[in-house]
Amino acid sequence: MKILVEEYQYDAALVRDVLQGIDALQNVEGLVSLSYVGYFYNPKLNGGKGDTVFILPKVLMNEQGRVFSKYAPDDIIHMDTSKLNDQERKFLYEFAVWIYRAVDVYQRSHEDSDIVYHRKISQVGRGMKKRTNTLLDILLSLIQFNKDNQSLITFILKNLHSGFNKINWTKTINHSAAIIQNDEPVYINPVNKKRQVNFDEELLVIYYSILNYISQTYGFHVDITIGFPLITGSKFESYLNGRGIIRLRQIKYKYFSDKMLELWNLCYAFFAHRTEITTSAELKEYLLVKNFYVVFEAIIDELIGDKKDELPEDFKEQKDGKLVDHLYTYPGLIQADEEQRTYYIGDSKYYKIGGSLGDTSIYKQYTYARNIVQYNIDLWLNKKEGDPDPEVRLRDDVTEGYNIIPNFFISAAMKQGDYSYNHREIELTKISGKRNPEIKFQFKDRLFDRDTMLLSRYNVNFLFVISLYARNKQAEKAAWKEEVRMQFRKEIRKVLEKEYSFYPMRSRGVDLDDYMTQHFRLLIGKVFTPFQDRSILTLAMHTPMGKNVLTAEQAKLLTTLRKDFDIDENYTLGKEPQLPPATDLQFMVTDYVLIGYYKDTTHLKWIADKKLYNVRAGKDRGSLDLSSSVFGARYLLLYGREGFYKFKLNPQKVRVWSKEELEKSGYGSARHDYYVVFFIEKRITEGDFAAMDFDNDKLKSLLNRYGKDHANHDKGAIAVPISELVSCKK
């Protein structure tokens, strides 16, 4: 086998014979550089006997152009005469096959791609159930059969040898003379059972002779366990030149089991393929890909990214012509739950080991993120009534902050002396000699600002991702996709915690809308609501000197916030905040309270028993306008002669019912066409809200302000922000 490396500049004289028939770039200095990765079979090598040639990706080299950090690619072209040790030689054989398999998988899934060059010799033998593309495909199938069917082969061998030494006593007595010794006959020449021609044995001899040839010629490791003499030397050469096909045809119809027929087909394909190559010295087969970085991007995208049709339009193929390599949605970085998701943006970098990033690549990543922020805003602004909400919301309406968008490069890496395909982890590495992560911002402490960008770089084990992609097993790929996404989230959290300190906080009775309005310049970009509990804000402050190592200005802000908020000052990303439970007064500005009227205790009991409260829909003075924020009401305050009653509503179950639907609930005779129906979860009997009393004059004033006639109580029903209800306290 011959080994070449992509983009390495070879002396033309060294590789002229090896590359015969394959286009290569030669400069004026007589150097040849290959822009391909993959495999081809050259029948003119080795004195016309032919040999396989692998062109391996440049990631095999370090920045000094050395393979294994010590060999120039010139020195390993001819593997049989190179100075490679056994471990290195074994690695290259295996690595070459994985590269071939990866290119093959890519070619099958990208049939319209113009970067793949594929030519096959179509003759694979009669009776084949499956066409095999190349000689290498056949070699790998033969080797795999040996690995997968050891128990079957052992069983066949055991049966072949059973019974051959048993004596046929009938024939021995009839045809042999006996000697009497101690009054007993002794037969000097017993007759054994005759051994018949066994075609299973012959097929196994041919099969293992092929494996022996593969091992000797191409360097693949195979286990040969049978004890029969193998076909070697000139006799095997005759099998390669046509005798193998003839003999296999003669014994073909002696087999009945599916496995032995499969083995026969594999052996026949091998000899048929080799014979056709031998009889025509001009025949070549190859599977090559130009611009292997495209394949690497496809590999990484399949293993970590969302598909284009799983993402909003323009997010991956952006309107300014930029193409995002990898994009997916995943739970955000701060909270422990998976409620609030964000976008993760990745870019593949296919370099030599240790290759550095350029400024163009870095600034393109920032542009990707800025575009996605604006596209996400547009999704929400352009959403039509009745359309489902987009999956991701980057801008927070409460704080006007923006969720963090993880942005990262992912590079192929191979550690010196480490030839393991099992290392699944990613690791943080440097961005072109700069700090990692690189942080761009307008204002240092505004992490939740749309102009604050974090960019990291990670290495992934090239051997692992190539083998995972080449195996093409969907369950394995899906499992690693989830695993690596969790790894990215974990690693980026570590980066954030090195640079920032986070302080979840819950208000002690202050209205968040009013508070944000009053302290807007102080808090903008520094706070966000990342938790399912929307009453919790998170403050982030840039502390590169260490967690909670604050500047005087930062310490002053924290002191100010402590007056009105309970703060978790030892928070770790991904954990639940350690904060006192919320009281009934700790509502968000987006929480609405429905204020309604009950006629008497019978009416009140019906509401409590049915757990329903309804108000007619419409636009007159006694109705709720369907365009209002009534559907967001989370609490119900009922007033009447017996006092105030408080209930918790389920805003997810607000419905508009016709009068017929309402009557079915046991309402009685409904007089209006449509009603807004609220579903009650429970009555609130504990906490500050339950104990709160209201000033009737203030409440009447609130009703009047919304255009309701407080003198006619059954027409008074409004939904108001909690801040307005609090203003009606006694």
XYZ file of C-alpha atoms in Angstrom:
730
model
C 0.000 0.000 0.000
C 1.177 3.530 -0.814
C 0.537 6.529 1.447
C 0.324 10.171 0.336
C -0.794 13.243 2.309
C -3.109 15.977 1.076
C -1.533 19.350 0.175
C 2.013 18.216 0.953
C 4.454 19.283 -1.760
C 6.215 16.189 -3.112
C 9.146 16.083 -5.481
C 7.500 15.084 -8.762
C 10.064 12.352 -9.369
C 9.106 10.586 -6.127
C 5.426 10.212 -6.932
C 5.252 10.170 -10.731
C 4.596 6.414 -10.935
C 2.290 6.373 -7.918
C 0.083 9.153 -9.302
C -0.071 7.883 -12.860
C -3.545 8.662 -14.199
C -4.491 11.011 -11.339
C -4.454 14.780 -11.827
C -2.071 16.650 -9.553
C -0.791 20.205 -9.312
C 2.869 20.709 -10.268
C 4.577 24.047 -9.788
C 7.583 25.498 -11.624
C 9.958 24.059 -9.061
C 8.936 20.499 -9.916
C 6.842 19.951 -6.787
C 3.507 18.128 -6.774
C 0.640 18.948 -4.418
C -2.541 16.881 -4.114
C -5.908 18.461 -3.405
C -7.631 15.072 -3.020
C -8.369 12.750 -0.102
C -9.385 9.133 -0.619
C -8.383 5.936 -2.382
C -7.449 4.719 -5.819
C -6.159 1.434 -7.209
C -3.263 1.633 -9.653
C -2.789 -1.647 -11.577
C 0.650 -0.574 -12.896
C 2.378 -0.404 -9.527
C 4.638 -3.184 -8.220
C 5.709 -4.349 -11.651
C 2.190 -4.601 -12.987
C 0.780 -6.482 -9.989
C -1.078 -3.361 -8.831
C -1.430 -1.682 -5.445
C -3.781 0.581 -3.509
C -2.889 4.228 -2.909
C -4.366 6.257 -0.060
C -4.269 10.045 0.046
C -4.767 10.980 3.689
C -6.065 14.321 5.018
C -3.585 16.997 6.030
C -4.789 16.833 9.630
C -2.327 13.946 9.927
C 0.517 16.501 9.765
C 1.587 19.104 12.288
C 2.384 22.706 11.321
C 5.992 21.673 10.567
C 4.713 19.226 7.932
C 5.624 16.080 9.886
C 3.583 12.907 10.246
C 3.649 11.533 13.797
C 5.680 14.704 14.488
C 8.807 13.012 13.097
C 8.393 11.716 9.522
C 8.366 13.765 6.349
C 5.537 12.470 4.095
C 8.259 11.663 1.506
C 9.590 8.973 3.844
C 6.366 6.990 4.205
C 5.171 6.797 0.588
C 6.224 3.146 0.318
C 4.998 1.595 3.539
C 6.739 -1.737 3.018
C 10.188 -0.045 3.009
C 9.519 2.907 5.340
C 10.960 3.330 8.837
C 7.545 3.289 10.492
C 7.318 1.133 13.602
C 4.659 -1.567 13.920
C 2.253 0.631 15.892
C 2.505 3.478 13.367
C 2.171 1.117 10.438
C -0.915 -0.511 11.942
C -2.441 2.903 12.647
C -1.966 4.074 9.051
C -3.608 0.958 7.605
C -6.639 1.400 9.851
C -6.772 5.173 9.442
C -6.714 4.857 5.640
C -9.705 2.539 5.717
C -11.708 4.908 7.973
C -10.994 7.782 5.596
C -12.149 5.668 2.672
C -15.332 4.713 4.544
C -16.046 8.357 5.486
C -15.692 9.476 1.859
C -17.941 6.604 0.788
C -20.671 7.571 3.302
C -20.430 11.208 2.226
C -20.702 10.257 -1.436
C -23.799 8.130 -0.816
C -25.567 10.912 1.119
C -24.480 13.712 -1.265
C -25.064 12.126 -4.662
C -25.248 15.515 -6.388
C -21.953 16.745 -4.975
C -19.395 17.798 -7.577
C -16.386 17.268 -5.272
C -16.528 13.449 -5.266
C -14.810 11.492 -8.026
C -15.885 7.871 -8.174
C -15.069 5.187 -10.675
C -15.646 1.505 -10.147
C -15.034 -1.735 -11.995
C -18.530 -3.124 -12.210
C -17.753 -6.862 -12.625
C -18.238 -8.516 -9.233
C -19.285 -12.033 -10.150
C -22.471 -13.882 -10.964
C -25.098 -14.442 -8.341
C -23.975 -11.590 -6.093
C -26.838 -10.307 -3.975
C -25.142 -6.939 -3.588
C -22.906 -5.055 -5.977
C -19.591 -4.143 -4.438
C -18.065 -0.900 -5.628
C -14.329 -1.316 -5.308
C -11.632 -3.823 -4.524
C -11.272 -2.213 -1.113
C -14.970 -2.789 -0.400
C -14.438 -6.481 -1.135
C -11.324 -6.687 1.051
C -13.112 -5.111 3.983
C -16.136 -7.384 3.548
C -13.902 -10.468 3.534
C -12.138 -9.357 6.721
C -15.424 -8.503 8.418
C -16.906 -11.918 7.583
C -14.046 -13.547 9.484
C -14.719 -11.343 12.529
C -18.484 -11.895 12.501
C -18.580 -15.663 11.913
C -15.940 -17.251 14.126
C -18.462 -19.503 15.880
C -19.863 -20.710 12.531
C -16.391 -21.526 11.186
C -15.467 -23.374 14.390
C -18.669 -25.430 14.110
C -17.927 -26.350 10.481
C -14.349 -27.361 11.286
C -15.500 -29.517 14.193
C -17.921 -31.389 11.937
C -15.286 -31.824 9.235
C -12.966 -33.681 11.593
C -15.510 -35.795 13.461
C -15.592 -39.539 12.767
C -12.539 -39.846 10.500
C -10.628 -42.158 12.864
C -13.485 -44.520 13.708
C -12.935 -48.189 12.648
C -15.357 -49.823 10.260
C -15.511 -53.228 12.048
C -17.586 -54.957 9.378
C -15.029 -54.265 6.641
C -12.125 -54.924 9.022
C -13.414 -58.436 9.935
C -14.276 -59.297 6.315
C -11.058 -58.072 4.711
C -8.319 -58.276 7.371
C -6.550 -61.216 8.985
C -6.614 -61.415 12.779
C -3.879 -62.567 15.173
C -5.026 -64.429 18.296
C -3.393 -63.063 21.414
C -4.477 -64.065 24.921
C -7.482 -65.762 23.348
C -8.610 -62.475 21.740
C -8.381 -61.435 18.052
C -6.120 -58.506 17.236
C -6.415 -56.788 13.826
C -3.121 -55.381 12.543
C -4.686 -53.393 9.628
C -8.084 -52.020 10.728
C -10.181 -50.303 8.075
C -11.096 -46.648 8.932
C -14.046 -44.688 7.528
C -13.078 -43.233 4.192
C -12.804 -39.481 4.094
C -15.029 -37.988 1.401
C -14.305 -34.781 -0.571
C -15.719 -31.945 1.537
C -16.511 -28.772 -0.320
C -16.985 -26.724 2.865
C -13.374 -27.454 3.674
C -12.232 -26.430 0.189
C -14.151 -23.155 0.323
C -12.631 -22.351 3.727
C -9.138 -23.103 2.392
C -9.729 -20.734 -0.537
C -11.209 -18.084 1.798
C -8.335 -18.154 4.287
C -5.824 -18.188 1.445
C -7.406 -14.926 0.257
C -7.167 -13.485 3.806
C -3.519 -14.522 3.945
C -2.901 -12.752 0.619
C -4.694 -9.604 1.879
C -2.571 -9.599 5.017
C 0.683 -10.115 3.123
C -0.092 -7.661 0.308
C -2.030 -4.831 1.928
C -0.999 -5.084 5.561
C -4.443 -5.655 7.074
C -4.457 -7.685 10.254
C -6.465 -10.910 9.985
C -6.821 -13.941 12.289
C -6.324 -17.258 10.464
C -7.347 -20.145 12.725
C -7.715 -23.207 10.444
C -5.017 -25.862 10.344
C -5.272 -26.730 6.639
C -2.403 -25.897 4.267
C -3.159 -22.638 2.479
C -2.798 -21.847 -1.206
C 0.214 -19.573 -1.572
C 2.923 -18.543 -3.999
C 2.622 -19.299 -7.698
C -0.441 -21.474 -7.149
C -2.333 -18.553 -5.635
C -1.131 -16.330 -8.501
C -2.846 -18.782 -10.855
C -6.030 -18.393 -8.809
C -5.726 -14.598 -9.231
C -5.305 -15.025 -12.988
C -8.496 -17.014 -13.528
C -8.221 -20.406 -11.864
C -9.999 -19.098 -8.743
C -13.117 -18.154 -10.728
C -13.140 -21.536 -12.517
C -12.849 -23.594 -9.331
C -15.481 -21.564 -7.477
C -17.924 -22.035 -10.345
C -17.309 -25.801 -10.189
C -18.246 -26.046 -6.516
C -20.911 -23.323 -6.339
C -23.974 -25.575 -6.279
C -22.605 -27.685 -3.427
C -23.715 -25.042 -0.894
C -27.116 -24.598 0.644
C -26.757 -22.479 3.814
C -27.072 -18.703 3.483
C -23.747 -18.060 5.237
C -21.735 -20.379 3.010
C -23.380 -18.884 -0.081
C -22.462 -15.422 1.222
C -18.859 -16.546 1.681
C -18.804 -18.059 -1.811
C -20.064 -14.755 -3.264
C -17.368 -12.763 -1.443
C -14.589 -15.075 -2.668
C -15.939 -14.989 -6.211
C -16.156 -11.188 -6.148
C -12.522 -10.996 -5.068
C -11.203 -13.191 -7.900
C -13.506 -11.664 -10.532
C -12.389 -8.182 -9.607
C -8.717 -9.074 -9.550
C -8.962 -10.949 -12.845
C -10.525 -7.994 -14.617
C -7.829 -5.646 -13.305
C -5.111 -8.094 -14.344
C -6.436 -8.545 -17.860
C -6.571 -4.799 -18.512
C -3.655 -2.739 -17.262
C -5.588 0.448 -18.106
C -8.428 -0.177 -15.668
C -8.377 2.015 -12.578
C -10.857 2.466 -9.803
C -11.003 5.291 -7.313
C -13.064 7.093 -4.724
C -11.595 10.545 -4.208
C -12.925 13.786 -2.818
C -11.612 17.236 -3.637
C -11.705 19.928 -0.940
C -11.956 17.557 2.007
C -12.831 20.456 4.315
C -16.350 20.257 2.823
C -16.584 16.634 3.939
C -15.279 17.554 7.396
C -17.942 20.271 7.705
C -20.616 17.764 6.653
C -19.344 15.240 9.204
C -19.418 17.727 12.087
C -22.779 19.145 11.055
C -24.375 15.708 10.949
C -22.893 14.863 14.345
C -23.768 18.083 16.218
C -26.092 20.373 14.199
C -29.778 20.688 13.417
C -30.892 20.106 9.846
C -31.772 23.120 7.733
C -35.492 22.297 7.721
C -35.469 22.147 11.542
C -34.421 25.811 11.745
C -36.202 29.053 10.797
C -35.662 30.314 7.272
C -32.522 32.409 6.695
C -30.873 31.376 9.969
C -28.363 29.009 8.383
C -28.198 30.375 4.848
C -28.253 34.049 5.774
C -29.548 36.890 3.632
C -26.140 38.522 3.244
C -24.798 35.364 1.597
C -23.045 33.952 4.671
C -23.429 30.242 5.385
C -23.398 29.069 9.000
C -21.593 25.714 9.289
C -23.446 24.435 12.355
C -26.506 25.777 14.142
C -28.828 24.192 16.668
C -31.162 25.125 19.499
C -30.473 23.830 22.994
C -31.252 24.852 26.586
C -29.518 28.069 27.655
C -26.451 28.368 29.835
C -27.743 29.769 33.112
C -30.749 27.744 34.178
C -30.887 24.062 35.119
C -34.148 23.274 33.297
C -34.724 23.104 29.569
C -37.533 25.637 29.288
C -35.583 28.524 27.825
C -33.557 27.649 24.746
C -30.988 29.581 22.779
C -29.018 29.201 19.552
C -25.584 27.555 19.479
C -23.439 28.648 16.522
C -20.444 26.556 15.429
C -17.856 26.761 12.667
C -15.661 23.857 11.524
C -11.979 24.483 10.973
C -10.094 21.868 8.985
C -6.418 22.651 9.555
C -3.162 20.890 10.180
C -2.675 19.959 13.812
C -2.244 23.193 15.794
C -3.290 25.435 12.895
C -4.247 29.002 13.833
C -7.407 30.950 13.041
C -7.428 34.077 10.935
C -9.175 37.370 11.717
C -11.579 36.842 8.817
C -12.933 33.634 10.355
C -13.254 35.240 13.780
C -15.202 38.269 12.614
C -17.464 36.161 10.415
C -18.592 34.351 13.569
C -19.604 37.631 15.182
C -21.582 38.541 12.062
C -23.402 35.188 12.151
C -24.512 35.864 15.727
C -25.629 39.455 15.064
C -27.695 38.309 12.092
C -29.376 35.591 14.144
C -30.271 38.071 16.919
C -32.039 40.289 14.390
C -33.705 37.370 12.597
C -35.090 36.127 15.926
C -36.484 39.580 16.731
C -38.107 39.636 13.285
C -39.749 36.245 13.955
C -41.576 37.689 16.950
C -42.385 41.047 15.379
C -43.809 39.447 12.238
C -45.753 36.709 14.031
C -49.398 36.807 13.018
C -52.253 36.341 15.448
C -52.923 32.655 15.923
C -49.446 31.562 14.804
C -47.515 29.393 17.276
C -44.728 31.104 19.152
C -41.201 30.549 17.807
C -39.164 28.021 19.773
C -36.556 30.547 20.913
C -36.975 34.042 22.312
C -33.675 35.865 22.662
C -34.998 39.208 23.928
C -36.536 39.352 27.391
C -39.523 41.696 27.608
C -39.156 42.225 31.355
C -35.525 43.400 31.394
C -34.985 44.114 27.668
C -31.859 41.979 27.919
C -30.755 39.327 25.405
C -30.019 35.686 26.082
C -26.414 34.530 25.656
C -25.621 32.945 22.262
C -22.757 30.417 22.534
C -20.445 30.876 19.560
C -17.547 28.508 18.945
C -15.039 27.043 16.517
C -14.471 23.296 16.367
C -11.178 21.977 14.987
C -9.902 18.499 14.210
C -7.071 17.358 16.481
C -4.814 14.358 17.012
C -2.524 14.137 19.998
C 1.039 13.032 19.432
C 1.437 9.336 20.198
C -2.292 8.852 20.813
C -3.907 6.632 18.190
C -7.152 5.954 20.068
C -10.488 6.188 18.301
C -12.369 6.110 21.612
C -11.705 9.588 23.024
C -15.113 11.269 22.740
C -14.393 14.453 24.668
C -13.878 17.998 23.403
C -11.312 20.333 24.900
C -10.885 24.100 25.038
C -7.945 25.469 23.054
C -6.542 28.860 22.076
C -7.941 31.239 19.470
C -4.926 32.330 17.414
C -2.830 33.064 20.469
C -5.546 35.251 21.972
C -7.416 34.698 25.199
C -10.006 31.980 25.146
C -12.809 32.846 25.190
C -12.590 36.047 23.241
C -15.196 38.553 24.478
C -16.397 41.551 22.490
C -18.611 44.170 24.142
C -19.639 47.811 24.158
C -20.078 47.869 27.941
C -18.030 45.574 30.136
C -20.751 44.573 32.607
C -23.551 44.083 30.092
C -23.448 40.341 29.385
C -27.129 40.346 28.356
C -26.580 42.947 25.659
C -26.992 42.139 21.950
C -23.517 43.581 21.294
C -21.755 41.316 23.827
C -20.282 38.316 22.018
C -18.380 35.323 23.390
C -16.284 33.164 21.081
C -14.540 29.921 22.073
C -12.503 27.303 20.253
C -12.578 23.567 20.911
C -10.724 20.548 19.603
C -12.439 17.294 18.795
C -10.695 13.955 18.306
C -10.518 13.589 14.520
C -10.173 9.812 14.756
C -13.345 9.494 16.800
C -15.573 11.654 14.584
C -14.268 10.030 11.387
C -14.946 6.510 12.668
C -18.359 7.493 14.078
C -19.414 9.031 10.777
C -17.964 6.153 8.732
C -19.843 3.499 10.731
C -23.024 5.367 9.773
C -25.106 3.965 12.623
C -27.915 6.384 13.375
C -28.360 5.418 17.030
C -24.648 5.943 17.766
C -24.634 9.318 16.014
C -27.771 10.482 17.834
C -26.325 9.456 21.206
C -23.095 11.376 20.612
C -24.989 14.409 19.309
C -26.766 14.729 22.643
C -23.564 13.956 24.528
C -21.451 16.536 22.697
C -24.123 19.206 23.012
C -24.085 18.658 26.752
C -20.283 18.887 26.654
C -20.370 22.203 24.807
C -22.914 23.573 27.268
C -20.794 22.409 30.192
C -17.542 23.788 28.779
C -19.049 27.151 27.833
C -20.510 27.417 31.338
C -17.004 26.957 32.715
C -15.822 29.775 30.468
C -18.617 32.058 31.679
C -17.950 31.324 35.331
C -14.297 32.276 34.879
C -15.299 35.648 33.462
C -18.532 36.524 35.271
C -20.287 36.247 38.619
C -24.004 35.486 38.590
C -26.551 36.556 41.189
C -30.132 35.219 40.936
C -32.488 37.509 42.860
C -36.164 37.711 43.735
C -37.921 40.929 44.684
C -39.345 41.503 48.153
C -42.576 43.153 47.058
C -41.297 45.666 44.512
C -42.951 45.775 41.125
C -40.372 44.712 38.571
C -41.735 46.894 35.788
C -41.540 49.994 37.941
C -38.137 49.004 39.277
C -36.680 48.440 35.782
C -38.112 51.787 34.647
C -36.589 53.646 37.587
C -33.174 51.949 37.343
C -33.042 51.290 33.599
C -29.564 52.686 32.879
C -28.214 51.005 35.974
C -29.558 47.541 35.086
C -29.883 47.371 31.279
C -27.872 44.467 29.865
C -26.930 43.273 33.365
C -30.125 41.404 34.261
C -32.179 38.710 32.560
C -35.010 36.290 33.448
C -33.669 32.845 32.504
C -35.722 30.688 34.869
C -39.131 29.084 34.578
C -40.012 31.062 37.701
C -40.382 34.449 36.031
C -40.183 36.261 39.352
C -36.417 35.577 39.481
C -33.951 37.876 37.757
C -30.286 37.050 37.261
C -27.634 39.724 37.575
C -24.298 39.129 35.787
C -21.143 41.136 36.493
C -17.807 40.870 34.715
C -15.296 39.579 37.276
C -12.217 38.266 35.378
C -10.123 38.406 38.576
C -12.257 35.750 40.218
C -15.770 34.947 41.368
C -17.298 37.735 43.494
C -14.130 39.840 43.177
C -16.016 43.075 42.536
C -15.036 46.599 41.649
C -16.276 49.436 43.860
C -18.983 50.256 41.306
C -20.158 46.634 41.153
C -20.223 46.322 44.934
C -22.301 49.503 45.155
C -24.853 48.099 42.693
C -25.141 44.851 44.655
C -25.657 46.813 47.892
C -28.434 48.832 46.256
C -30.194 45.697 45.017
C -30.040 43.985 48.419
C -32.511 46.564 49.761
C -35.322 45.231 47.569
C -34.204 41.738 46.516
C -33.236 38.429 48.079
C -29.975 37.461 46.324
C -28.203 34.103 45.959
C -24.550 35.202 46.136
C -23.072 31.691 45.795
C -24.840 30.630 42.647
C -23.328 28.048 40.265
C -24.536 27.932 36.668
C -26.906 25.096 35.974
C -28.182 24.841 39.551
C -31.457 26.000 41.037
C -31.131 29.342 42.865
C -31.169 29.197 46.651
C -33.749 31.894 47.363
C -36.611 32.257 49.865
C -39.941 31.158 48.390
C -42.021 33.818 46.706
C -44.926 35.383 48.593
C -48.214 36.087 46.890
C -47.184 39.692 46.324
C -44.107 38.872 44.334
C -45.650 39.012 40.872
C -44.138 39.939 37.564
C -45.374 42.891 35.545
C -46.742 40.412 33.001
C -48.970 38.828 35.687
C -52.524 40.151 35.478
C -55.228 39.972 38.117
C -58.837 39.593 37.032
C -61.155 41.643 39.228
C -64.754 40.417 39.190
C -67.984 40.554 41.162
C -70.033 37.839 42.856
C -73.744 38.398 43.533
C -74.207 36.342 46.679
C -72.934 33.293 48.552
C -74.773 30.921 46.194
C -73.025 32.469 43.206
C -69.698 32.312 45.051
C -70.217 28.631 45.922
C -71.014 27.778 42.271
C -67.760 29.441 41.168
C -65.702 27.615 43.824
C -67.326 24.217 43.144
C -67.190 24.386 39.348
C -63.773 26.059 39.423
C -64.986 28.267 36.592
C -65.408 31.995 36.311
C -66.872 33.570 33.189
C -67.306 37.073 31.817
C -69.219 37.859 28.654
C -67.036 38.706 25.686
C -67.518 41.870 23.682
C -66.912 45.570 23.760
C -69.758 47.011 25.882
C -69.257 48.424 29.366
C -69.927 45.127 31.105
C -67.775 42.882 28.923
C -64.155 41.883 28.491
C -62.492 42.923 25.251
C -60.849 39.843 23.676
C -57.946 41.959 22.469
C -56.960 42.875 26.040
C -54.394 41.155 28.245
C -57.151 39.263 29.997
C -55.839 35.947 28.691
C -52.679 36.427 30.727
C -54.516 36.737 34.047
C -53.062 34.406 36.669
C -55.125 35.521 39.681
C -58.768 36.248 40.341
C -60.014 38.751 42.929
C -63.777 38.560 43.560
C -65.507 41.283 45.524
C -69.037 41.401 46.972
C -71.000 41.927 50.158
C -69.237 39.043 51.916
C -65.784 40.547 51.327
C -62.876 39.648 49.052
C -62.054 36.182 47.762
C -58.778 35.320 46.000
C -58.111 32.458 43.578
C -55.193 31.244 41.453
C -56.033 30.788 37.750
C -54.512 28.599 35.075
C -53.721 31.016 32.205
C -53.058 28.096 29.868
C -56.725 27.083 29.990
C -58.518 30.346 29.230
C -61.214 29.631 26.648
C -63.895 31.468 24.694
C -67.157 29.494 24.915
C -70.449 29.939 23.133
C -73.564 30.207 25.296
C -74.358 26.567 24.428
C -70.963 25.392 25.698
C -71.380 27.423 28.891
C -74.852 25.983 29.544
C -73.413 22.462 29.236
C -71.172 23.284 32.211
C -74.310 23.768 34.392
C -74.399 27.534 34.209
C -78.125 27.762 33.550
C -79.619 30.041 30.941
C -76.912 32.097 29.197
C -78.122 35.345 27.596
C -75.087 36.396 25.545
C -73.416 34.812 22.508
C -69.869 34.325 23.839
C -68.093 34.211 27.181
C -64.490 34.277 28.326
C -64.083 31.310 30.698
C -61.318 31.103 33.312
C -60.305 27.864 35.033
C -59.521 28.088 38.737
C -56.666 26.020 40.190
C -57.252 26.747 43.878
C -58.411 29.321 46.359
C -55.614 31.350 47.933
C -55.977 31.198 51.725
C -52.410 31.747 52.886
C -49.771 34.388 52.333
C -49.791 38.153 52.038
C -52.209 38.273 49.137
C -54.822 36.238 51.038
C -54.542 38.525 54.055
C -54.582 41.747 52.050
C -57.542 44.058 52.343
C -58.389 46.717 49.799
C -59.702 50.233 50.017
C -63.163 50.295 48.393
C -62.821 53.863 47.172
C -59.477 53.095 45.514
C -60.938 49.958 43.960
C -63.962 51.876 42.624
C -61.621 54.488 41.214
C -59.656 51.735 39.435
C -62.871 50.295 37.977
C -63.993 53.694 36.781
C -60.623 54.350 35.193
C -61.150 51.213 33.054
C -64.636 52.396 32.108
C -66.605 50.053 34.365
C -69.665 51.195 36.302
C -68.879 50.369 39.925
C -72.448 51.198 40.965
C -73.732 48.351 38.824
C -71.497 45.616 40.227
C -72.431 42.810 37.840
C -70.999 44.843 34.983
C -67.619 45.380 36.617
C -64.938 42.960 35.379
C -61.414 44.017 34.466
C -57.938 42.512 34.098
C -55.186 44.764 35.456
C -51.453 44.458 36.043
C -50.626 43.516 39.612
C -48.964 46.900 40.158
C -52.325 48.634 39.740
C -54.075 46.309 42.183
C -51.352 46.816 44.792
C -52.061 50.550 44.601
C -55.576 49.799 45.944
C -54.344 48.379 49.245
C -55.631 49.861 52.480
